[in-house]
Amino acid sequence: SQTIHQWPATLVQPVGSPLSLECTVEGTSNPNLYWYRQAAGRGLQLLFYSVGIGQISSEVPQNLSASRPQDRQFILSSKKLLLSDSGFYLCAWTTGPWEQYFGPGTRLTVT
Amino acid sequence: GDSVTQMEGPVTLSEEAFLTINCTYTATGYPSLFWYVQYPGEGLQLLLKATKADDKGSNKGFEATYRKETTSFHLEKGSVQVSDSAVYFCALSDPRNDYKLSFGAGTTVTVRA
């Protein structure tokens, strides 16, 4: 069966520090991968998605970047965090036109 | 582009009450429609889905019917429980758009005993 992992689960970082969040998927091949952000009390905003290794599409210009070094690994990064980067970050995958499957999320607080 | 509008909350109900959360969508193609649920501090779980017009998705007592004529996918449950307290998201997926999901803003539902 397929599983999706995200780490860390929670993170508190000062403004201006770097960020690296990791997402890995098991039990499937060549998935589409997605990064979403959920700000407090708000809906989900798609940040990046990838249809293959090294292929990244950005939905919203911002302080973040994404990479996909391996088929089932998706990384969200920042060189210098802003207060506005705080939120709940969710990774998701799919292999077809149907539903996406979400990871447990990483709660990021920038202080 | 694709978009989803769902009724704003919060919604507070008593146990065994009837729940309806309205959802309408705009899409140029023939999207698939979903309801996701998010329990406190957790990621999103798929609640139900419908992939073509007139399909009815159902799970855990929840139902929603894909109405193309009204571009709607309203979520209903006849008798809610305290354990149904969560945030509910309506979403659509357009296969012509790399299967990206467009989400509604979410509706917070609280069920009181």
mmCIF file with all atom_site columns, C-alpha atoms in Angstrom:
data_model
loop_
_atom_site.group_PDB
_atom_site.id
_atom_site.type_symbol
_atom_site.label_atom_id
_atom_site.label_alt_id
_atom_site.label_comp_id
_atom_site.label_asym_id
_atom_site.label_entity_id
_atom_site.label_seq_id
_atom_site.pdbx_PDB_ins_code
_atom_site.Cartn_x
_atom_site.Cartn_y
_atom_site.Cartn_z
_atom_site.occupancy
_atom_site.B_iso_or_equiv
_atom_site.pdbx_formal_charge
_atom_site.auth_seq_id
_atom_site.auth_comp_id
_atom_site.auth_asym_id
_atom_site.auth_atom_id
_atom_site.pdbx_PDB_model_num
ATOM 1   C CA . SER A 1 1   ? 0.000   0.000  0.000   1.00 0.00 ? 1   SER A CA 1
ATOM 2   C CA . GLN A 1 2   ? 1.038   3.578  -0.539  1.00 0.00 ? 2   GLN A CA 1
ATOM 3   C CA . THR A 1 3   ? 2.136   5.865  2.247   1.00 0.00 ? 3   THR A CA 1
ATOM 4   C CA . ILE A 1 4   ? 3.327   9.436  2.367   1.00 0.00 ? 4   ILE A CA 1
ATOM 5   C CA . HIS A 1 5   ? 5.684   10.847 4.963   1.00 0.00 ? 5   HIS A CA 1
ATOM 6   C CA . GLN A 1 6   ? 6.485   14.405 5.909   1.00 0.00 ? 6   GLN A CA 1
ATOM 7   C CA . TRP A 1 7   ? 9.056   15.719 8.308   1.00 0.00 ? 7   TRP A CA 1
ATOM 8   C CA . PRO A 1 8   ? 9.521   17.384 10.545  1.00 0.00 ? 8   PRO A CA 1
ATOM 9   C CA . ALA A 1 9   ? 6.046   17.407 12.060  1.00 0.00 ? 9   ALA A CA 1
ATOM 10  C CA . THR A 1 10  ? 6.570   20.775 13.708  1.00 0.00 ? 10  THR A CA 1
ATOM 11  C CA . LEU A 1 11  ? 9.211   23.436 13.294  1.00 0.00 ? 11  LEU A CA 1
ATOM 12  C CA . VAL A 1 12  ? 9.917   26.789 14.926  1.00 0.00 ? 12  VAL A CA 1
ATOM 13  C CA . GLN A 1 13  ? 12.398  28.928 13.030  1.00 0.00 ? 13  GLN A CA 1
ATOM 14  C CA . PRO A 1 14  ? 13.560  32.549 13.364  1.00 0.00 ? 14  PRO A CA 1
ATOM 15  C CA . VAL A 1 15  ? 13.042  35.070 10.610  1.00 0.00 ? 15  VAL A CA 1
ATOM 16  C CA . GLY A 1 16  ? 15.882  34.964 8.116   1.00 0.00 ? 16  GLY A CA 1
ATOM 17  C CA . SER A 1 17  ? 16.811  31.340 8.734   1.00 0.00 ? 17  SER A CA 1
ATOM 18  C CA . PRO A 1 18  ? 16.751  28.655 6.007   1.00 0.00 ? 18  PRO A CA 1
ATOM 19  C CA . LEU A 1 19  ? 14.078  26.011 5.607   1.00 0.00 ? 19  LEU A CA 1
ATOM 20  C CA . SER A 1 20  ? 13.955  22.485 4.303   1.00 0.00 ? 20  SER A CA 1
ATOM 21  C CA . LEU A 1 21  ? 10.820  20.349 4.477   1.00 0.00 ? 21  LEU A CA 1
ATOM 22  C CA . GLU A 1 22  ? 10.822  16.855 3.066   1.00 0.00 ? 22  GLU A CA 1
ATOM 23  C CA . CYS A 1 23  ? 8.115   14.660 1.647   1.00 0.00 ? 23  CYS A CA 1
ATOM 24  C CA . THR A 1 24  ? 8.521   11.061 0.515   1.00 0.00 ? 24  THR A CA 1
ATOM 25  C CA . VAL A 1 25  ? 6.050   8.635  -0.975  1.00 0.00 ? 25  VAL A CA 1
ATOM 26  C CA . GLU A 1 26  ? 6.238   4.860  -0.777  1.00 0.00 ? 26  GLU A CA 1
ATOM 27  C CA . GLY A 1 27  ? 4.473   2.173  -2.747  1.00 0.00 ? 27  GLY A CA 1
ATOM 28  C CA . THR A 1 28  ? 3.953   3.993  -6.039  1.00 0.00 ? 28  THR A CA 1
ATOM 29  C CA . SER A 1 29  ? 5.976   5.109  -9.035  1.00 0.00 ? 29  SER A CA 1
ATOM 30  C CA . ASN A 1 30  ? 6.107   8.334  -11.003 1.00 0.00 ? 30  ASN A CA 1
ATOM 31  C CA . PRO A 1 31  ? 3.530   10.185 -8.930  1.00 0.00 ? 31  PRO A CA 1
ATOM 32  C CA . ASN A 1 32  ? 2.551   13.786 -9.396  1.00 0.00 ? 32  ASN A CA 1
ATOM 33  C CA . LEU A 1 33  ? 3.638   15.599 -6.228  1.00 0.00 ? 33  LEU A CA 1
ATOM 34  C CA . TYR A 1 34  ? 2.231   18.768 -4.717  1.00 0.00 ? 34  TYR A CA 1
ATOM 35  C CA . TRP A 1 35  ? 3.068   21.252 -1.948  1.00 0.00 ? 35  TRP A CA 1
ATOM 36  C CA . TYR A 1 36  ? 0.223   23.200 -0.343  1.00 0.00 ? 36  TYR A CA 1
ATOM 37  C CA . ARG A 1 37  ? 0.204   25.798 2.413   1.00 0.00 ? 37  ARG A CA 1
ATOM 38  C CA . GLN A 1 38  ? -2.656  26.374 4.791   1.00 0.00 ? 38  GLN A CA 1
ATOM 39  C CA . ALA A 1 39  ? -2.498  29.625 6.734   1.00 0.00 ? 39  ALA A CA 1
ATOM 40  C CA . ALA A 1 40  ? -4.270  29.730 10.092  1.00 0.00 ? 40  ALA A CA 1
ATOM 41  C CA . GLY A 1 41  ? -8.026  29.470 9.646   1.00 0.00 ? 41  GLY A CA 1
ATOM 42  C CA . ARG A 1 42  ? -7.815  29.563 5.882   1.00 0.00 ? 42  ARG A CA 1
ATOM 43  C CA . GLY A 1 43  ? -8.028  27.301 2.878   1.00 0.00 ? 43  GLY A CA 1
ATOM 44  C CA . LEU A 1 44  ? -5.278  25.561 0.977   1.00 0.00 ? 44  LEU A CA 1
ATOM 45  C CA . GLN A 1 45  ? -3.013  27.309 -1.452  1.00 0.00 ? 45  GLN A CA 1
ATOM 46  C CA . LEU A 1 46  ? -1.106  25.276 -4.031  1.00 0.00 ? 46  LEU A CA 1
ATOM 47  C CA . LEU A 1 47  ? 2.549   26.316 -3.968  1.00 0.00 ? 47  LEU A CA 1
ATOM 48  C CA . PHE A 1 48  ? 4.361   23.897 -6.288  1.00 0.00 ? 48  PHE A CA 1
ATOM 49  C CA . TYR A 1 49  ? 3.723   20.739 -8.197  1.00 0.00 ? 49  TYR A CA 1
ATOM 50  C CA . SER A 1 50  ? 5.876   18.255 -10.047 1.00 0.00 ? 50  SER A CA 1
ATOM 51  C CA . VAL A 1 51  ? 5.036   15.723 -12.742 1.00 0.00 ? 51  VAL A CA 1
ATOM 52  C CA . GLY A 1 52  ? 8.503   14.148 -12.790 1.00 0.00 ? 52  GLY A CA 1
ATOM 53  C CA . ILE A 1 53  ? 12.075  14.258 -11.506 1.00 0.00 ? 53  ILE A CA 1
ATOM 54  C CA . GLY A 1 54  ? 13.518  17.725 -11.858 1.00 0.00 ? 54  GLY A CA 1
ATOM 55  C CA . GLN A 1 55  ? 10.227  19.153 -13.154 1.00 0.00 ? 55  GLN A CA 1
ATOM 56  C CA . ILE A 1 56  ? 8.814   21.848 -10.902 1.00 0.00 ? 56  ILE A CA 1
ATOM 57  C CA . SER A 1 57  ? 5.947   24.227 -11.573 1.00 0.00 ? 57  SER A CA 1
ATOM 58  C CA . SER A 1 58  ? 5.423   27.215 -9.324  1.00 0.00 ? 58  SER A CA 1
ATOM 59  C CA . GLU A 1 59  ? 1.918   28.467 -8.721  1.00 0.00 ? 59  GLU A CA 1
ATOM 60  C CA . VAL A 1 60  ? 2.650   31.491 -6.580  1.00 0.00 ? 60  VAL A CA 1
ATOM 61  C CA . PRO A 1 61  ? 5.760   33.693 -6.757  1.00 0.00 ? 61  PRO A CA 1
ATOM 62  C CA . GLN A 1 62  ? 7.181   33.872 -3.271  1.00 0.00 ? 62  GLN A CA 1
ATOM 63  C CA . ASN A 1 63  ? 10.038  33.244 -0.923  1.00 0.00 ? 63  ASN A CA 1
ATOM 64  C CA . LEU A 1 64  ? 9.977   29.465 -1.373  1.00 0.00 ? 64  LEU A CA 1
ATOM 65  C CA . SER A 1 65  ? 11.372  26.952 -3.836  1.00 0.00 ? 65  SER A CA 1
ATOM 66  C CA . ALA A 1 66  ? 10.862  23.243 -4.460  1.00 0.00 ? 66  ALA A CA 1
ATOM 67  C CA . SER A 1 67  ? 12.963  20.414 -5.802  1.00 0.00 ? 67  SER A CA 1
ATOM 68  C CA . ARG A 1 68  ? 12.407  16.810 -6.760  1.00 0.00 ? 68  ARG A CA 1
ATOM 69  C CA . PRO A 1 69  ? 15.749  15.019 -6.664  1.00 0.00 ? 69  PRO A CA 1
ATOM 70  C CA . GLN A 1 70  ? 14.222  11.539 -6.790  1.00 0.00 ? 70  GLN A CA 1
ATOM 71  C CA . ASP A 1 71  ? 11.004  10.077 -8.159  1.00 0.00 ? 71  ASP A CA 1
ATOM 72  C CA . ARG A 1 72  ? 9.287   9.877  -4.792  1.00 0.00 ? 72  ARG A CA 1
ATOM 73  C CA . GLN A 1 73  ? 10.958  12.739 -2.927  1.00 0.00 ? 73  GLN A CA 1
ATOM 74  C CA . PHE A 1 74  ? 9.771   16.335 -2.902  1.00 0.00 ? 74  PHE A CA 1
ATOM 75  C CA . ILE A 1 75  ? 11.545  19.073 -0.963  1.00 0.00 ? 75  ILE A CA 1
ATOM 76  C CA . LEU A 1 76  ? 10.332  22.557 -0.051  1.00 0.00 ? 76  LEU A CA 1
ATOM 77  C CA . SER A 1 77  ? 13.025  25.110 0.742   1.00 0.00 ? 77  SER A CA 1
ATOM 78  C CA . SER A 1 78  ? 13.690  28.695 1.587   1.00 0.00 ? 78  SER A CA 1
ATOM 79  C CA . LYS A 1 79  ? 16.949  30.602 1.939   1.00 0.00 ? 79  LYS A CA 1
ATOM 80  C CA . LYS A 1 80  ? 15.506  33.194 4.319   1.00 0.00 ? 80  LYS A CA 1
ATOM 81  C CA . LEU A 1 81  ? 12.191  32.720 6.078   1.00 0.00 ? 81  LEU A CA 1
ATOM 82  C CA . LEU A 1 82  ? 9.670   35.514 6.506   1.00 0.00 ? 82  LEU A CA 1
ATOM 83  C CA . LEU A 1 83  ? 6.998   35.823 9.184   1.00 0.00 ? 83  LEU A CA 1
ATOM 84  C CA . SER A 1 84  ? 4.404   35.324 6.456   1.00 0.00 ? 84  SER A CA 1
ATOM 85  C CA . ASP A 1 85  ? 5.823   31.864 5.727   1.00 0.00 ? 85  ASP A CA 1
ATOM 86  C CA . SER A 1 86  ? 4.226   30.521 8.909   1.00 0.00 ? 86  SER A CA 1
ATOM 87  C CA . GLY A 1 87  ? 1.549   27.941 8.276   1.00 0.00 ? 87  GLY A CA 1
ATOM 88  C CA . PHE A 1 88  ? 0.687   24.298 7.865   1.00 0.00 ? 88  PHE A CA 1
ATOM 89  C CA . TYR A 1 89  ? 2.476   22.730 4.910   1.00 0.00 ? 89  TYR A CA 1
ATOM 90  C CA . LEU A 1 90  ? 0.945   19.721 3.248   1.00 0.00 ? 90  LEU A CA 1
ATOM 91  C CA . CYS A 1 91  ? 2.427   17.417 0.651   1.00 0.00 ? 91  CYS A CA 1
ATOM 92  C CA . ALA A 1 92  ? 0.202   15.331 -1.612  1.00 0.00 ? 92  ALA A CA 1
ATOM 93  C CA . TRP A 1 93  ? 0.523   12.802 -4.415  1.00 0.00 ? 93  TRP A CA 1
ATOM 94  C CA . THR A 1 94  ? -1.555  11.288 -7.164  1.00 0.00 ? 94  THR A CA 1
ATOM 95  C CA . THR A 1 95  ? -1.044  8.989  -10.133 1.00 0.00 ? 95  THR A CA 1
ATOM 96  C CA . GLY A 1 96  ? -4.214  9.720  -12.007 1.00 0.00 ? 96  GLY A CA 1
ATOM 97  C CA . PRO A 1 97  ? -7.157  12.000 -12.532 1.00 0.00 ? 97  PRO A CA 1
ATOM 98  C CA . TRP A 1 98  ? -8.783  11.167 -9.252  1.00 0.00 ? 98  TRP A CA 1
ATOM 99  C CA . GLU A 1 99  ? -8.097  12.111 -5.674  1.00 0.00 ? 99  GLU A CA 1
ATOM 100 C CA . GLN A 1 100 ? -4.851  13.333 -4.172  1.00 0.00 ? 100 GLN A CA 1
ATOM 101 C CA . TYR A 1 101 ? -3.502  11.697 -1.038  1.00 0.00 ? 101 TYR A CA 1
ATOM 102 C CA . PHE A 1 102 ? -2.167  13.981 1.650   1.00 0.00 ? 102 PHE A CA 1
ATOM 103 C CA . GLY A 1 103 ? 0.615   13.635 4.160   1.00 0.00 ? 103 GLY A CA 1
ATOM 104 C CA . PRO A 1 104 ? 0.271   14.478 7.867   1.00 0.00 ? 104 PRO A CA 1
ATOM 105 C CA . GLY A 1 105 ? 1.654   17.986 7.380   1.00 0.00 ? 105 GLY A CA 1
ATOM 106 C CA . THR A 1 106 ? 4.368   20.154 8.903   1.00 0.00 ? 106 THR A CA 1
ATOM 107 C CA . ARG A 1 107 ? 3.415   23.046 11.143  1.00 0.00 ? 107 ARG A CA 1
ATOM 108 C CA . LEU A 1 108 ? 5.908   25.864 10.655  1.00 0.00 ? 108 LEU A CA 1
ATOM 109 C CA . THR A 1 109 ? 6.077   28.841 12.991  1.00 0.00 ? 109 THR A CA 1
ATOM 110 C CA . VAL A 1 110 ? 8.415   31.671 12.040  1.00 0.00 ? 110 VAL A CA 1
ATOM 111 C CA . THR A 1 111 ? 9.287   33.888 15.008  1.00 0.00 ? 111 THR A CA 1
ATOM 112 C CA . GLY B 2 1   ? -9.754  29.278 -14.447 1.00 0.00 ? 1   GLY B CA 1
ATOM 113 C CA . ASP B 2 2   ? -11.201 26.630 -12.190 1.00 0.00 ? 2   ASP B CA 1
ATOM 114 C CA . SER B 2 3   ? -12.633 27.708 -8.845  1.00 0.00 ? 3   SER B CA 1
ATOM 115 C CA . VAL B 2 4   ? -14.699 26.373 -5.959  1.00 0.00 ? 4   VAL B CA 1
ATOM 116 C CA . THR B 2 5   ? -17.027 28.330 -3.690  1.00 0.00 ? 5   THR B CA 1
ATOM 117 C CA . GLN B 2 6   ? -18.337 26.763 -0.517  1.00 0.00 ? 6   GLN B CA 1
ATOM 118 C CA . MET B 2 7   ? -20.513 28.092 2.208   1.00 0.00 ? 7   MET B CA 1
ATOM 119 C CA . GLU B 2 8   ? -18.725 29.896 4.934   1.00 0.00 ? 8   GLU B CA 1
ATOM 120 C CA . GLY B 2 9   ? -18.788 28.746 8.491   1.00 0.00 ? 9   GLY B CA 1
ATOM 121 C CA . PRO B 2 10  ? -18.457 28.185 11.222  1.00 0.00 ? 10  PRO B CA 1
ATOM 122 C CA . VAL B 2 11  ? -21.395 25.846 11.504  1.00 0.00 ? 11  VAL B CA 1
ATOM 123 C CA . THR B 2 12  ? -22.489 24.637 14.944  1.00 0.00 ? 12  THR B CA 1
ATOM 124 C CA . LEU B 2 13  ? -24.969 21.808 15.293  1.00 0.00 ? 13  LEU B CA 1
ATOM 125 C CA . SER B 2 14  ? -26.372 19.514 17.916  1.00 0.00 ? 14  SER B CA 1
ATOM 126 C CA . GLU B 2 15  ? -25.861 15.768 17.697  1.00 0.00 ? 15  GLU B CA 1
ATOM 127 C CA . GLU B 2 16  ? -28.304 14.018 15.353  1.00 0.00 ? 16  GLU B CA 1
ATOM 128 C CA . ALA B 2 17  ? -28.996 17.236 13.439  1.00 0.00 ? 17  ALA B CA 1
ATOM 129 C CA . PHE B 2 18  ? -28.967 17.402 9.639   1.00 0.00 ? 18  PHE B CA 1
ATOM 130 C CA . LEU B 2 19  ? -25.889 18.886 8.014   1.00 0.00 ? 19  LEU B CA 1
ATOM 131 C CA . THR B 2 20  ? -25.648 20.557 4.611   1.00 0.00 ? 20  THR B CA 1
ATOM 132 C CA . ILE B 2 21  ? -22.590 22.341 3.275   1.00 0.00 ? 21  ILE B CA 1
ATOM 133 C CA . ASN B 2 22  ? -23.101 24.025 -0.075  1.00 0.00 ? 22  ASN B CA 1
ATOM 134 C CA . CYS B 2 23  ? -20.445 23.875 -2.769  1.00 0.00 ? 23  CYS B CA 1
ATOM 135 C CA . THR B 2 24  ? -20.510 25.277 -6.290  1.00 0.00 ? 24  THR B CA 1
ATOM 136 C CA . TYR B 2 25  ? -17.790 25.226 -8.886  1.00 0.00 ? 25  TYR B CA 1
ATOM 137 C CA . THR B 2 26  ? -16.588 26.855 -12.067 1.00 0.00 ? 26  THR B CA 1
ATOM 138 C CA . ALA B 2 27  ? -14.644 24.807 -14.588 1.00 0.00 ? 27  ALA B CA 1
ATOM 139 C CA . THR B 2 28  ? -14.139 24.867 -18.321 1.00 0.00 ? 28  THR B CA 1
ATOM 140 C CA . GLY B 2 29  ? -13.845 21.105 -18.713 1.00 0.00 ? 29  GLY B CA 1
ATOM 141 C CA . TYR B 2 30  ? -15.312 18.093 -16.982 1.00 0.00 ? 30  TYR B CA 1
ATOM 142 C CA . PRO B 2 31  ? -13.783 18.023 -13.534 1.00 0.00 ? 31  PRO B CA 1
ATOM 143 C CA . SER B 2 32  ? -13.887 15.408 -10.824 1.00 0.00 ? 32  SER B CA 1
ATOM 144 C CA . LEU B 2 33  ? -15.299 16.639 -7.531  1.00 0.00 ? 33  LEU B CA 1
ATOM 145 C CA . PHE B 2 34  ? -14.233 15.819 -4.000  1.00 0.00 ? 34  PHE B CA 1
ATOM 146 C CA . TRP B 2 35  ? -14.975 16.458 -0.378  1.00 0.00 ? 35  TRP B CA 1
ATOM 147 C CA . TYR B 2 36  ? -12.011 16.322 1.974   1.00 0.00 ? 36  TYR B CA 1
ATOM 148 C CA . VAL B 2 37  ? -12.136 16.419 5.763   1.00 0.00 ? 37  VAL B CA 1
ATOM 149 C CA . GLN B 2 38  ? -9.480  17.756 8.119   1.00 0.00 ? 38  GLN B CA 1
ATOM 150 C CA . TYR B 2 39  ? -9.563  16.846 11.787  1.00 0.00 ? 39  TYR B CA 1
ATOM 151 C CA . PRO B 2 40  ? -7.728  19.144 14.210  1.00 0.00 ? 40  PRO B CA 1
ATOM 152 C CA . GLY B 2 41  ? -3.956  19.087 13.730  1.00 0.00 ? 41  GLY B CA 1
ATOM 153 C CA . GLU B 2 42  ? -4.074  16.544 10.924  1.00 0.00 ? 42  GLU B CA 1
ATOM 154 C CA . GLY B 2 43  ? -3.709  16.416 7.166   1.00 0.00 ? 43  GLY B CA 1
ATOM 155 C CA . LEU B 2 44  ? -6.585  16.066 4.745   1.00 0.00 ? 44  LEU B CA 1
ATOM 156 C CA . GLN B 2 45  ? -8.485  12.837 4.213   1.00 0.00 ? 45  GLN B CA 1
ATOM 157 C CA . LEU B 2 46  ? -10.659 12.119 1.242   1.00 0.00 ? 46  LEU B CA 1
ATOM 158 C CA . LEU B 2 47  ? -14.264 11.838 2.392   1.00 0.00 ? 47  LEU B CA 1
ATOM 159 C CA . LEU B 2 48  ? -15.979 11.131 -0.930  1.00 0.00 ? 48  LEU B CA 1
ATOM 160 C CA . LYS B 2 49  ? -15.716 11.782 -4.639  1.00 0.00 ? 49  LYS B CA 1
ATOM 161 C CA . ALA B 2 50  ? -17.698 11.903 -7.875  1.00 0.00 ? 50  ALA B CA 1
ATOM 162 C CA . THR B 2 51  ? -16.100 11.727 -11.268 1.00 0.00 ? 51  THR B CA 1
ATOM 163 C CA . LYS B 2 52  ? -18.963 12.494 -13.657 1.00 0.00 ? 52  LYS B CA 1
ATOM 164 C CA . ALA B 2 53  ? -22.337 14.177 -13.776 1.00 0.00 ? 53  ALA B CA 1
ATOM 165 C CA . ASP B 2 54  ? -25.092 12.596 -11.642 1.00 0.00 ? 54  ASP B CA 1
ATOM 166 C CA . ASP B 2 55  ? -22.595 10.458 -9.743  1.00 0.00 ? 55  ASP B CA 1
ATOM 167 C CA . LYS B 2 56  ? -23.287 10.245 -6.027  1.00 0.00 ? 56  LYS B CA 1
ATOM 168 C CA . GLY B 2 57  ? -20.359 9.898  -3.678  1.00 0.00 ? 57  GLY B CA 1
ATOM 169 C CA . SER B 2 58  ? -20.962 8.503  -0.207  1.00 0.00 ? 58  SER B CA 1
ATOM 170 C CA . ASN B 2 59  ? -18.939 7.560  2.841   1.00 0.00 ? 59  ASN B CA 1
ATOM 171 C CA . LYS B 2 60  ? -19.487 7.434  6.609   1.00 0.00 ? 60  LYS B CA 1
ATOM 172 C CA . GLY B 2 61  ? -23.092 8.593  6.221   1.00 0.00 ? 61  GLY B CA 1
ATOM 173 C CA . PHE B 2 62  ? -22.098 11.623 4.106   1.00 0.00 ? 62  PHE B CA 1
ATOM 174 C CA . GLU B 2 63  ? -23.399 12.036 0.555   1.00 0.00 ? 63  GLU B CA 1
ATOM 175 C CA . ALA B 2 64  ? -22.900 14.457 -2.308  1.00 0.00 ? 64  ALA B CA 1
ATOM 176 C CA . THR B 2 65  ? -24.254 14.394 -5.871  1.00 0.00 ? 65  THR B CA 1
ATOM 177 C CA . TYR B 2 66  ? -22.428 15.859 -8.865  1.00 0.00 ? 66  TYR B CA 1
ATOM 178 C CA . ARG B 2 67  ? -24.968 18.247 -10.448 1.00 0.00 ? 67  ARG B CA 1
ATOM 179 C CA . LYS B 2 68  ? -23.668 19.558 -13.743 1.00 0.00 ? 68  LYS B CA 1
ATOM 180 C CA . GLU B 2 69  ? -26.770 21.636 -14.472 1.00 0.00 ? 69  GLU B CA 1
ATOM 181 C CA . THR B 2 70  ? -26.332 23.639 -11.278 1.00 0.00 ? 70  THR B CA 1
ATOM 182 C CA . THR B 2 71  ? -22.525 23.187 -11.063 1.00 0.00 ? 71  THR B CA 1
ATOM 183 C CA . SER B 2 72  ? -22.922 22.032 -7.483  1.00 0.00 ? 72  SER B CA 1
ATOM 184 C CA . PHE B 2 73  ? -21.669 19.297 -5.164  1.00 0.00 ? 73  PHE B CA 1
ATOM 185 C CA . HIS B 2 74  ? -23.403 19.881 -1.825  1.00 0.00 ? 74  HIS B CA 1
ATOM 186 C CA . LEU B 2 75  ? -22.399 17.724 1.128   1.00 0.00 ? 75  LEU B CA 1
ATOM 187 C CA . GLU B 2 76  ? -25.123 16.247 3.357   1.00 0.00 ? 76  GLU B CA 1
ATOM 188 C CA . LYS B 2 77  ? -25.391 14.023 6.382   1.00 0.00 ? 77  LYS B CA 1
ATOM 189 C CA . GLY B 2 78  ? -28.658 13.101 7.987   1.00 0.00 ? 78  GLY B CA 1
ATOM 190 C CA . SER B 2 79  ? -27.544 12.704 11.595  1.00 0.00 ? 79  SER B CA 1
ATOM 191 C CA . VAL B 2 80  ? -24.220 14.157 12.717  1.00 0.00 ? 80  VAL B CA 1
ATOM 192 C CA . GLN B 2 81  ? -22.123 13.001 15.635  1.00 0.00 ? 81  GLN B CA 1
ATOM 193 C CA . VAL B 2 82  ? -19.611 14.823 17.820  1.00 0.00 ? 82  VAL B CA 1
ATOM 194 C CA . SER B 2 83  ? -16.871 12.942 15.955  1.00 0.00 ? 83  SER B CA 1
ATOM 195 C CA . ASP B 2 84  ? -17.911 14.727 12.732  1.00 0.00 ? 84  ASP B CA 1
ATOM 196 C CA . SER B 2 85  ? -16.500 17.979 14.081  1.00 0.00 ? 85  SER B CA 1
ATOM 197 C CA . ALA B 2 86  ? -13.868 19.001 11.557  1.00 0.00 ? 86  ALA B CA 1
ATOM 198 C CA . VAL B 2 87  ? -13.116 21.323 8.654   1.00 0.00 ? 87  VAL B CA 1
ATOM 199 C CA . TYR B 2 88  ? -14.650 20.243 5.351   1.00 0.00 ? 88  TYR B CA 1
ATOM 200 C CA . PHE B 2 89  ? -13.187 21.222 1.986   1.00 0.00 ? 89  PHE B CA 1
ATOM 201 C CA . CYS B 2 90  ? -14.838 20.976 -1.396  1.00 0.00 ? 90  CYS B CA 1
ATOM 202 C CA . ALA B 2 91  ? -12.400 20.554 -4.286  1.00 0.00 ? 91  ALA B CA 1
ATOM 203 C CA . LEU B 2 92  ? -12.235 19.887 -7.998  1.00 0.00 ? 92  LEU B CA 1
ATOM 204 C CA . SER B 2 93  ? -9.613  18.296 -10.195 1.00 0.00 ? 93  SER B CA 1
ATOM 205 C CA . ASP B 2 94  ? -9.259  19.097 -13.853 1.00 0.00 ? 94  ASP B CA 1
ATOM 206 C CA . PRO B 2 95  ? -7.417  16.336 -15.750 1.00 0.00 ? 95  PRO B CA 1
ATOM 207 C CA . ARG B 2 96  ? -6.357  18.907 -18.350 1.00 0.00 ? 96  ARG B CA 1
ATOM 208 C CA . ASN B 2 97  ? -4.576  20.875 -15.641 1.00 0.00 ? 97  ASN B CA 1
ATOM 209 C CA . ASP B 2 98  ? -2.096  18.254 -14.354 1.00 0.00 ? 98  ASP B CA 1
ATOM 210 C CA . TYR B 2 99  ? -4.730  17.030 -11.871 1.00 0.00 ? 99  TYR B CA 1
ATOM 211 C CA . LYS B 2 100 ? -4.187  20.066 -9.683  1.00 0.00 ? 100 LYS B CA 1
ATOM 212 C CA . LEU B 2 101 ? -6.827  20.473 -7.016  1.00 0.00 ? 101 LEU B CA 1
ATOM 213 C CA . SER B 2 102 ? -8.723  23.715 -6.599  1.00 0.00 ? 102 SER B CA 1
ATOM 214 C CA . PHE B 2 103 ? -10.087 23.992 -3.065  1.00 0.00 ? 103 PHE B CA 1
ATOM 215 C CA . GLY B 2 104 ? -12.870 25.931 -1.488  1.00 0.00 ? 104 GLY B CA 1
ATOM 216 C CA . ALA B 2 105 ? -12.054 27.970 1.607   1.00 0.00 ? 105 ALA B CA 1
ATOM 217 C CA . GLY B 2 106 ? -13.237 25.257 3.987   1.00 0.00 ? 106 GLY B CA 1
ATOM 218 C CA . THR B 2 107 ? -16.171 25.088 6.393   1.00 0.00 ? 107 THR B CA 1
ATOM 219 C CA . THR B 2 108 ? -15.607 24.499 10.082  1.00 0.00 ? 108 THR B CA 1
ATOM 220 C CA . VAL B 2 109 ? -18.267 22.259 11.596  1.00 0.00 ? 109 VAL B CA 1
ATOM 221 C CA . THR B 2 110 ? -18.695 21.811 15.343  1.00 0.00 ? 110 THR B CA 1
ATOM 222 C CA . VAL B 2 111 ? -21.133 19.233 16.669  1.00 0.00 ? 111 VAL B CA 1
ATOM 223 C CA . ARG B 2 112 ? -22.200 19.544 20.305  1.00 0.00 ? 112 ARG B CA 1
ATOM 224 C CA . ALA B 2 113 ? -23.469 16.683 22.435  1.00 0.00 ? 113 ALA B CA 1
#
